[in-house]
XYZ file of C-alpha atoms in Angstrom:
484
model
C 88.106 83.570 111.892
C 90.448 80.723 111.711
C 94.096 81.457 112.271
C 96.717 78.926 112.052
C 100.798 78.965 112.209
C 102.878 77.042 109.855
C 105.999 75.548 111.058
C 108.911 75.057 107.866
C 108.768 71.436 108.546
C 105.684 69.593 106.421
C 103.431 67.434 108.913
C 101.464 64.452 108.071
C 101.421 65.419 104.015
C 102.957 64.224 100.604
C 105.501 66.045 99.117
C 105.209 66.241 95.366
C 107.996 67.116 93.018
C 107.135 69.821 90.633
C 107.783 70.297 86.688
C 105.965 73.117 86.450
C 106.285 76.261 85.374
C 105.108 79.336 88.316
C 102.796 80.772 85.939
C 101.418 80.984 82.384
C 99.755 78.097 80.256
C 102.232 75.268 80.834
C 101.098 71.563 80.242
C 102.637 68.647 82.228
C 102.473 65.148 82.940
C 103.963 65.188 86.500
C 105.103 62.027 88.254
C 103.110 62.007 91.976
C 105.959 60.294 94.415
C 105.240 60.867 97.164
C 108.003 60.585 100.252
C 108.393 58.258 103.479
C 105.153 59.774 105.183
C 102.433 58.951 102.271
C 100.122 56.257 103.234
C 101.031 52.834 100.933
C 98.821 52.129 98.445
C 98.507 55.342 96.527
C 98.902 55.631 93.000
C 97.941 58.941 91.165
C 97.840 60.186 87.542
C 98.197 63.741 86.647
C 97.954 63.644 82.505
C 98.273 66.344 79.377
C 97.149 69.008 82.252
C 97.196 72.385 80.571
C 96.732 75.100 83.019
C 94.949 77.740 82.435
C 96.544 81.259 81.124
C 97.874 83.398 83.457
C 97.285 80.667 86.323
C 100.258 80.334 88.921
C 101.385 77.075 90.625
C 103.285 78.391 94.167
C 104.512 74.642 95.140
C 104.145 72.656 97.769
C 107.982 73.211 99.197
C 107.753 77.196 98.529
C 104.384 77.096 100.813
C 106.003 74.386 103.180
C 109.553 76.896 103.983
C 107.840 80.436 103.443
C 104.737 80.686 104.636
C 103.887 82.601 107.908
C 100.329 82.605 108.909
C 96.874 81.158 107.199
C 93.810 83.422 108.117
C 90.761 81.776 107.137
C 87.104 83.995 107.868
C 83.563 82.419 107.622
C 83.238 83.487 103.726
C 85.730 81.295 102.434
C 88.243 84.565 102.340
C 91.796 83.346 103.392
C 94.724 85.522 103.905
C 98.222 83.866 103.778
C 101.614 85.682 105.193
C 104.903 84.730 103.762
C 108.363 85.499 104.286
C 109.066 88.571 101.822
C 112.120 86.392 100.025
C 109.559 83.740 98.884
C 109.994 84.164 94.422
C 107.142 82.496 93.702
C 105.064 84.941 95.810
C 106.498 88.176 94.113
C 104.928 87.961 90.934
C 101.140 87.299 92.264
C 98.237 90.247 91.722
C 95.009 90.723 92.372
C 92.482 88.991 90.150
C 95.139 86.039 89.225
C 93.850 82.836 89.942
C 96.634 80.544 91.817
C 97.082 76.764 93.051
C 98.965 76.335 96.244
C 100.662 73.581 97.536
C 98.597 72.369 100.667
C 95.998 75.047 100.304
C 94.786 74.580 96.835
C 93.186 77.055 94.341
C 92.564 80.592 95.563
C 91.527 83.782 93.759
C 94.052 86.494 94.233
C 91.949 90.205 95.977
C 94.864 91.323 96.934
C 99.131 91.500 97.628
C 100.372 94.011 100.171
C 103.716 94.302 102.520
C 103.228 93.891 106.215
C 105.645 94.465 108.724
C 108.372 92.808 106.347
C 106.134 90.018 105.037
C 104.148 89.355 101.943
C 100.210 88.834 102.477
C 98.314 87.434 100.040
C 94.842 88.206 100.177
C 92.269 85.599 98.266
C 88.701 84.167 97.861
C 87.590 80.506 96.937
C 88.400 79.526 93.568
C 86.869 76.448 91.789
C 89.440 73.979 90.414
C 88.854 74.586 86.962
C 90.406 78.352 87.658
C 93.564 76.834 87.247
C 93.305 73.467 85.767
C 92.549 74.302 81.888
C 92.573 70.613 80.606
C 93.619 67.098 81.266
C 92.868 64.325 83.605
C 93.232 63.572 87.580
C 93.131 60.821 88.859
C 93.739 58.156 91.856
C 93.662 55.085 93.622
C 93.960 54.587 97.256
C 94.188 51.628 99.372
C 92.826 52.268 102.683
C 95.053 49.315 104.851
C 93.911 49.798 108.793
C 97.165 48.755 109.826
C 98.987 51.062 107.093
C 97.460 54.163 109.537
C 99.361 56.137 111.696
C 98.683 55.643 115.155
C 98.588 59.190 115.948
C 96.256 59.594 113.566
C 93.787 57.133 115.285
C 93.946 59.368 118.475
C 92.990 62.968 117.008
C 89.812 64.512 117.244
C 89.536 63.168 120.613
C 88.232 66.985 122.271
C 86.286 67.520 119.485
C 83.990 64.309 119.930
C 84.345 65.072 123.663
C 86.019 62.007 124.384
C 89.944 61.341 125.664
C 92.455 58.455 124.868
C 92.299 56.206 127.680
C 94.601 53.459 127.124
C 97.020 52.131 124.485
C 97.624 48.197 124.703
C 100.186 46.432 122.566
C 100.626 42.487 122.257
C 98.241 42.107 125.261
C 100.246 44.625 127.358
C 97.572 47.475 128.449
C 97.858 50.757 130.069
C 101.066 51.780 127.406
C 102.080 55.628 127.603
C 99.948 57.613 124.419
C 103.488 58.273 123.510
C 103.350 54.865 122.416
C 101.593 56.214 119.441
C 104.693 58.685 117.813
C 105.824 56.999 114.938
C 104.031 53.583 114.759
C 101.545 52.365 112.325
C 99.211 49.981 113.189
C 100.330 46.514 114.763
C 98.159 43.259 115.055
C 96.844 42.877 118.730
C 97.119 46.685 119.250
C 93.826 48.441 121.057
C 93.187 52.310 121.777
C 90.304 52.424 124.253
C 88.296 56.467 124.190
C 86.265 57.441 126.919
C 84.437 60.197 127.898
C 80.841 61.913 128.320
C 79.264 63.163 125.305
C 75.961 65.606 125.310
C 75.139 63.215 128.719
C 76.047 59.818 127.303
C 79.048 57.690 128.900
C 80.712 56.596 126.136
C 83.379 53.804 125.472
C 84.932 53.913 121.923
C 87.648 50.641 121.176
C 89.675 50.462 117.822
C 92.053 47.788 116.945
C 93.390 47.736 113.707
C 94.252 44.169 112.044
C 96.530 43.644 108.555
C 92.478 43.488 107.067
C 90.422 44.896 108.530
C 89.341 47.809 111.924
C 87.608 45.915 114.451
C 85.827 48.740 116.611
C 83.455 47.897 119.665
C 80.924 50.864 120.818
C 79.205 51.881 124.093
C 77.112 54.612 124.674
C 74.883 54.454 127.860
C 73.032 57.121 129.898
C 70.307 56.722 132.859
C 67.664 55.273 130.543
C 69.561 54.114 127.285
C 72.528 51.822 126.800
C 73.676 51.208 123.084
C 76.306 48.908 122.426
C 77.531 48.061 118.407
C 80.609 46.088 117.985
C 81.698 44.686 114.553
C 84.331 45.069 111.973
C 85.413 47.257 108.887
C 87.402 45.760 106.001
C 90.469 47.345 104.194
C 88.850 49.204 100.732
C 89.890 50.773 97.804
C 88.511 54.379 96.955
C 89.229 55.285 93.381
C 88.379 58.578 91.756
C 89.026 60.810 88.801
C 88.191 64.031 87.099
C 88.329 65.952 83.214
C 88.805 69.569 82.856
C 88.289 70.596 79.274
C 88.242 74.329 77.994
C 87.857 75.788 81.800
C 85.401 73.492 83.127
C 84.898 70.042 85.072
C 83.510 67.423 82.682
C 83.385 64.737 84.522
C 84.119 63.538 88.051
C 84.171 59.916 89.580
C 84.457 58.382 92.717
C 83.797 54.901 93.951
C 84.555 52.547 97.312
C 85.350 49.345 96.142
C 85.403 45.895 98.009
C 84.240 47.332 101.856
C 82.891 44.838 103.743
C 81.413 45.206 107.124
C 79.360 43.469 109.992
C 78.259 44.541 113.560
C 75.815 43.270 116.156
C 73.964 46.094 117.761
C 71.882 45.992 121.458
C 70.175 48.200 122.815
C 67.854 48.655 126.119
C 65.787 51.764 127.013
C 63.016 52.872 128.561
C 60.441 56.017 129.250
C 61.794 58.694 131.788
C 58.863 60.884 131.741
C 61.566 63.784 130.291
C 60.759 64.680 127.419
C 64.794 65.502 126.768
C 65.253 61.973 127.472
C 62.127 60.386 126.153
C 61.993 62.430 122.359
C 65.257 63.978 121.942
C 67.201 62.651 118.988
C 70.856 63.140 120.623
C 73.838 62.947 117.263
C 77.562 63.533 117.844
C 80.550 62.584 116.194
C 82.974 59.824 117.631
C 86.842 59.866 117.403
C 87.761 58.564 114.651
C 88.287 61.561 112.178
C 91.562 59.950 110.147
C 93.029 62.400 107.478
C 94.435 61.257 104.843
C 96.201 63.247 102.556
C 97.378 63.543 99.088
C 98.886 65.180 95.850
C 97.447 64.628 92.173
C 100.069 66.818 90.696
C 100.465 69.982 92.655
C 96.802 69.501 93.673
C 96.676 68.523 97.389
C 93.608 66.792 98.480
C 92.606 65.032 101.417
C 90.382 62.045 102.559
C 88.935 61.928 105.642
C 87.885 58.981 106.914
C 84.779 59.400 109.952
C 82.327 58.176 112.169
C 79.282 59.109 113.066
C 76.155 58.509 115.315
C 72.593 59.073 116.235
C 70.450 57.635 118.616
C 66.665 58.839 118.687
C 64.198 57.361 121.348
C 60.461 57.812 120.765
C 58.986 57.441 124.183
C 55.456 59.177 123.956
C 53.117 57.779 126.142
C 52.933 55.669 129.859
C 55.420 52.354 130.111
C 57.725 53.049 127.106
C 60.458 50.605 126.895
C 62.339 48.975 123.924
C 65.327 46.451 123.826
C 66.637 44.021 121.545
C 69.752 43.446 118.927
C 70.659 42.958 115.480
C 73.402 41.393 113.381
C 74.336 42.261 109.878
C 76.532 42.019 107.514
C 77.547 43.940 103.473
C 79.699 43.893 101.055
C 79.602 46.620 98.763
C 81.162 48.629 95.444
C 79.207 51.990 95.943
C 79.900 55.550 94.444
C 78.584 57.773 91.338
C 79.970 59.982 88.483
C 78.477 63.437 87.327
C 79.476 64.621 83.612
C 77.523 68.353 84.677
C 73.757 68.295 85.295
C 73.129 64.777 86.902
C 74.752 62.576 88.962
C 74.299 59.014 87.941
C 74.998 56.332 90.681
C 77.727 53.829 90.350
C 76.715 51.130 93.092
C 76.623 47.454 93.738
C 75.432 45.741 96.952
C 77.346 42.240 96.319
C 75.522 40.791 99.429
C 73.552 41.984 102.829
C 72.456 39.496 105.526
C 70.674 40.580 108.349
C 68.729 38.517 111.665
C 67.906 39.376 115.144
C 70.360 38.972 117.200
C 71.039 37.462 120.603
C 69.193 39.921 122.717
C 65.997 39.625 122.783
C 63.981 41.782 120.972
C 60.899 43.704 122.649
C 59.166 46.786 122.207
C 56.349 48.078 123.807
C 54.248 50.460 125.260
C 50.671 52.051 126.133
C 50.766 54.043 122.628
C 53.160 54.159 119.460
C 56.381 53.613 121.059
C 60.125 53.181 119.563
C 63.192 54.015 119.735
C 66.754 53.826 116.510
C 70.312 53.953 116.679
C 72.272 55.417 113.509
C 75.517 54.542 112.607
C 77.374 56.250 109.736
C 80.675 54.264 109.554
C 82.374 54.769 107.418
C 82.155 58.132 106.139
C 84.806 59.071 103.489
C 85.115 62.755 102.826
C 86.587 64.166 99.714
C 88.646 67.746 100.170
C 90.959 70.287 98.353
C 93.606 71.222 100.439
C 95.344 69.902 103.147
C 94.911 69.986 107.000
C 96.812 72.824 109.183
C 98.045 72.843 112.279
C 99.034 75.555 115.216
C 102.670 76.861 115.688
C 104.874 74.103 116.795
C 102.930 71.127 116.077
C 104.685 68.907 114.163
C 102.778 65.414 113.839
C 98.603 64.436 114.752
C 100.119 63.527 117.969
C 101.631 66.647 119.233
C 98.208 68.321 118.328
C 97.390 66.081 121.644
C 93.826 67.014 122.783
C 93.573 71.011 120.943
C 90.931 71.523 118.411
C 92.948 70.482 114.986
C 92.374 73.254 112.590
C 91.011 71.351 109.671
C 88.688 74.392 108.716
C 90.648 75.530 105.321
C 89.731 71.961 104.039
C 86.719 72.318 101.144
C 84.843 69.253 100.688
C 83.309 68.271 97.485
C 82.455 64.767 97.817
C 81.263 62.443 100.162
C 80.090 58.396 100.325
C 79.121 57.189 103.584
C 77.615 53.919 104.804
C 74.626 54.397 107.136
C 73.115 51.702 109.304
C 69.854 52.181 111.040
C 68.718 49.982 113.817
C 65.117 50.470 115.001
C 62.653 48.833 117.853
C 58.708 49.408 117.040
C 55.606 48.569 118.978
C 52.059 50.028 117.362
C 48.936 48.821 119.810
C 46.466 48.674 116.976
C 42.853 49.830 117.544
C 42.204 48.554 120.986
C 38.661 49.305 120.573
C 37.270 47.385 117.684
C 40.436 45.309 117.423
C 40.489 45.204 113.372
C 43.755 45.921 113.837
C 45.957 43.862 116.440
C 48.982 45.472 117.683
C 52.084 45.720 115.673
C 55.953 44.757 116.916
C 58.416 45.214 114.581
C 62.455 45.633 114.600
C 64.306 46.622 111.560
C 67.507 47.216 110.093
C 68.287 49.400 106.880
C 71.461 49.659 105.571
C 71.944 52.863 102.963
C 74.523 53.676 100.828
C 74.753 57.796 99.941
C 76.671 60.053 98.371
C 76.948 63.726 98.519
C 78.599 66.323 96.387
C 78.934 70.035 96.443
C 81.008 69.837 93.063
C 81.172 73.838 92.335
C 84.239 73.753 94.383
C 85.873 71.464 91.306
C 84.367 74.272 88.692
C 81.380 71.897 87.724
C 77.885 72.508 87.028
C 76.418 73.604 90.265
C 75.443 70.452 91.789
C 74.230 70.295 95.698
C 72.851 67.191 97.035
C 72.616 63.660 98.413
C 71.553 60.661 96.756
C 71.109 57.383 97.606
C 73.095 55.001 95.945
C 71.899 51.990 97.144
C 69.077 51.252 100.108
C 68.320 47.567 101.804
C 65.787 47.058 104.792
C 65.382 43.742 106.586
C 62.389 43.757 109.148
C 61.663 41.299 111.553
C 57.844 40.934 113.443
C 56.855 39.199 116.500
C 56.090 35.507 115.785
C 56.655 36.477 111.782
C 53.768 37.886 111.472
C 53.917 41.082 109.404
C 51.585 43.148 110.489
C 49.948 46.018 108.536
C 46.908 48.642 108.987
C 44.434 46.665 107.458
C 45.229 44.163 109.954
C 45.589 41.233 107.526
């Protein structure tokens, strides 16, 4: 069970001024302003929304001064405590379907009086619960250096890793205080380091007016992994119809995200198999949320990063080692109007070589070895992150577990690049077929969708939007098993 305390203060979140009526069918076209803490670049549209009968809206600033405790289990049941004076929460009873601020749209179970408070039992509810008809919809421009710093350094015990250094204007070793209240500054670097499921890993971020520049390091006895590149600034844009009680359509696209990296790696055969086969994954610090109001909807975007790296080290003399530079530019996303989910996707450009390094793989017997990269990974959620008694900003969380588990995804589009080294010997016998070295990069475009949570047909899957692989052979010579 989750349990999280709620300060009266609102932390990291937009505040959105409601028209709208606490209960009953009420239809609205509600401006979304958000105040001095909303990332720039948001616009929102919240049109000829008709809620459905019966529904009640408890607002964002009712939730933000009243409520006590959230008490979230593993079945998606959530209790919520709040002060006993709190109007909007008088009126609620069991089986009412409700949307609140931060928390989104629960199904009442149950209202009882505890020890002076009100707690307000409830179970997932899908969008369309309270959201009868109209449209939702939004733009946001992700701008690196519009983030907040602090927001840069959480998840930082949850990837196993710890902010090492802040430098500013050339200036390193700054106090991680530097980070309260600053957004993102030209010539500004936040180093991470720490050991992750037996990797030593180095994680560097420095955000520029267009675009992250990130460097990566992973290295353990007998691997060492190093991808250093660039993200651009993008534009995610999304938007969904509710008509008669049900999700009709839902859209989301990244638009204009451009990206390059050069990747190295060296490694070699152990003669451990946890060394030599294992295919080691973890999650690296940057887990930015983002969130947002359509309305009184909150939602969030989460912006992550993710990795693999996966030797394949089966027989004597294993070894593999090389690099590769690419480069994308890409509109990628989908819609869904119930029982498919068409792809929306356009891969303006891709260019891909070998790099500096480089590149060998080899062996006595198949031998190879891929690094993963899923960056970025933008994560669609109702709700809004929580936090534990007293924290007040994504900095004060320091280096505790943030309590992001009341967040329900729906959506997801993520870039993955793989990097691979390959070395086949062929039949050594009859030679037919001479031995095969390849290296190859694929760059993938996916989305994913779980979109029962919105009240839609349901829908649970990934599909690929768009998929590009470059490969490279010794002396470019493709090799194949026919030997020709």
């Amino acid at each position: 069970m989750l349990t999280t305390k709620r300060t009266g203060r609102a932390v990291t979140v937009l505040a959105v001024a409601l028209a709208a009526a606490a209960c009953g069918s009420t239809t609205a076209a509600i401006p979304a302003e958000s105040d001095d803490e909303s990332l720039p670049g948001l616009s929102t549209t919240f049109s000829d929304v008709t809620y459905a009968d019966d529904a009640a809206i408890v607002d964002a600033a009712t939730v933000d001064r009243s409520i006590k405790s959230v008490d979230a289990a593993d079945d998606g049941s959530m209790a919520l405590t709040f002060d006993a004076g709190a109007e909007q929460i008088k009126g609620l009873r069991a089986g009412q379907a409700a949307l609140f601020g931060r928390i989104g749209p629960r199904k009442v179970t149950g209202v009882s009086t505890v020890d002076g408070s009100v707690v307000v039992a409830t179970a997932d509810a899908p969008l369309s619960d309270v959201i009868s008809d109209g449209t939702l919809a939004w733009t946001q421009h992700v701008g690196w250096a519009d983030l907040p710093l602090a927001q840069l350094a959480t998840g930082t015990e949850i990837a196993g890793l710890q902010l090492a250094s802040v430098a500013v204007d050339g200036r390193p070793d700054l106090p991680p205080a530097a980070l309260m209240d600053r957004t993102a500054k030209k010539d500004m670097e936040l180093k991470f380091t720490g050991d992750v499921k037996g990797y030593e890993v180095e994680f560097e971020l420095s955000p520029k007016s267009d675009r992250l520049e990130f460097e990566l390091k992973a290295k353990r006895l007998n691997i060492s992994f190093i991808a250093k590149g660039n993200i651009s600034n993008f534009d995610h844009e999304a938007r969904m119809v509710f008509d008669g009680g049900e999700g009709q359509l839902v859209e989301s696209k990244a638009k204009g995200l451009k990206g390059e990296a050069e990747v190295t790696w060296a490694a070699f055969q152990t003669e451990d198999p946890t060394m030599d086969d294992d295919i080691t994954a973890f999650e690296l610090p940057l887990k930015l949320h983002l969130p947002f109001a359509v309305g009184p909807v909150p939602m969030t975007m989460t912006v992550k990063c993710n990795m693999r790296l996966a030797p394949a080290f089966k027989t004597s003399g294993g070894s593999s080692g090389g690099s590769f530079k690419f480069a994308y530019n890409s509109d990628h996303g989908f819609s869904s109007s119930g029982g498919s989910v068409n792809p929306a996707a356009k891969l303006i450009d891709l260019q891909a070589d070998l790099g500096a390094t480089p590149t060998v793989t080899a062996g006595m017997g198949p031998t190879g070895f891929a690094a993963g990269l899923e960056f970025p990974r933008l994560e669609l959620s109702l709700g809004h992150p929580w936090f534990p008694d007293g924290v007040t900003t994504y900095y004060d969380l320091g280096l505790k577990k943030e309590l992001d588990g009341i967040l329900r995804p729906y959506v997801f589009l993520t870039l993955n690049q793989y990097t691979n080294g390959m070395y086949t010997p062929g039949t050594t016998l009859t030679a037919d077929i001479p031995p095969c070295q390849r290296a190859s990069v694929q760059i993938s475009a996916i989305a994913g969708y779980k979109l029962s949570v919105l009240g839609m047909a349901e829908i649970q899957n990934n599909t690929i939007l768009w998929e590009k692989t470059i490969d490279k052979f010794k002396d470019n010579k493709p090799c194949t098993l026919t030997g020709s």
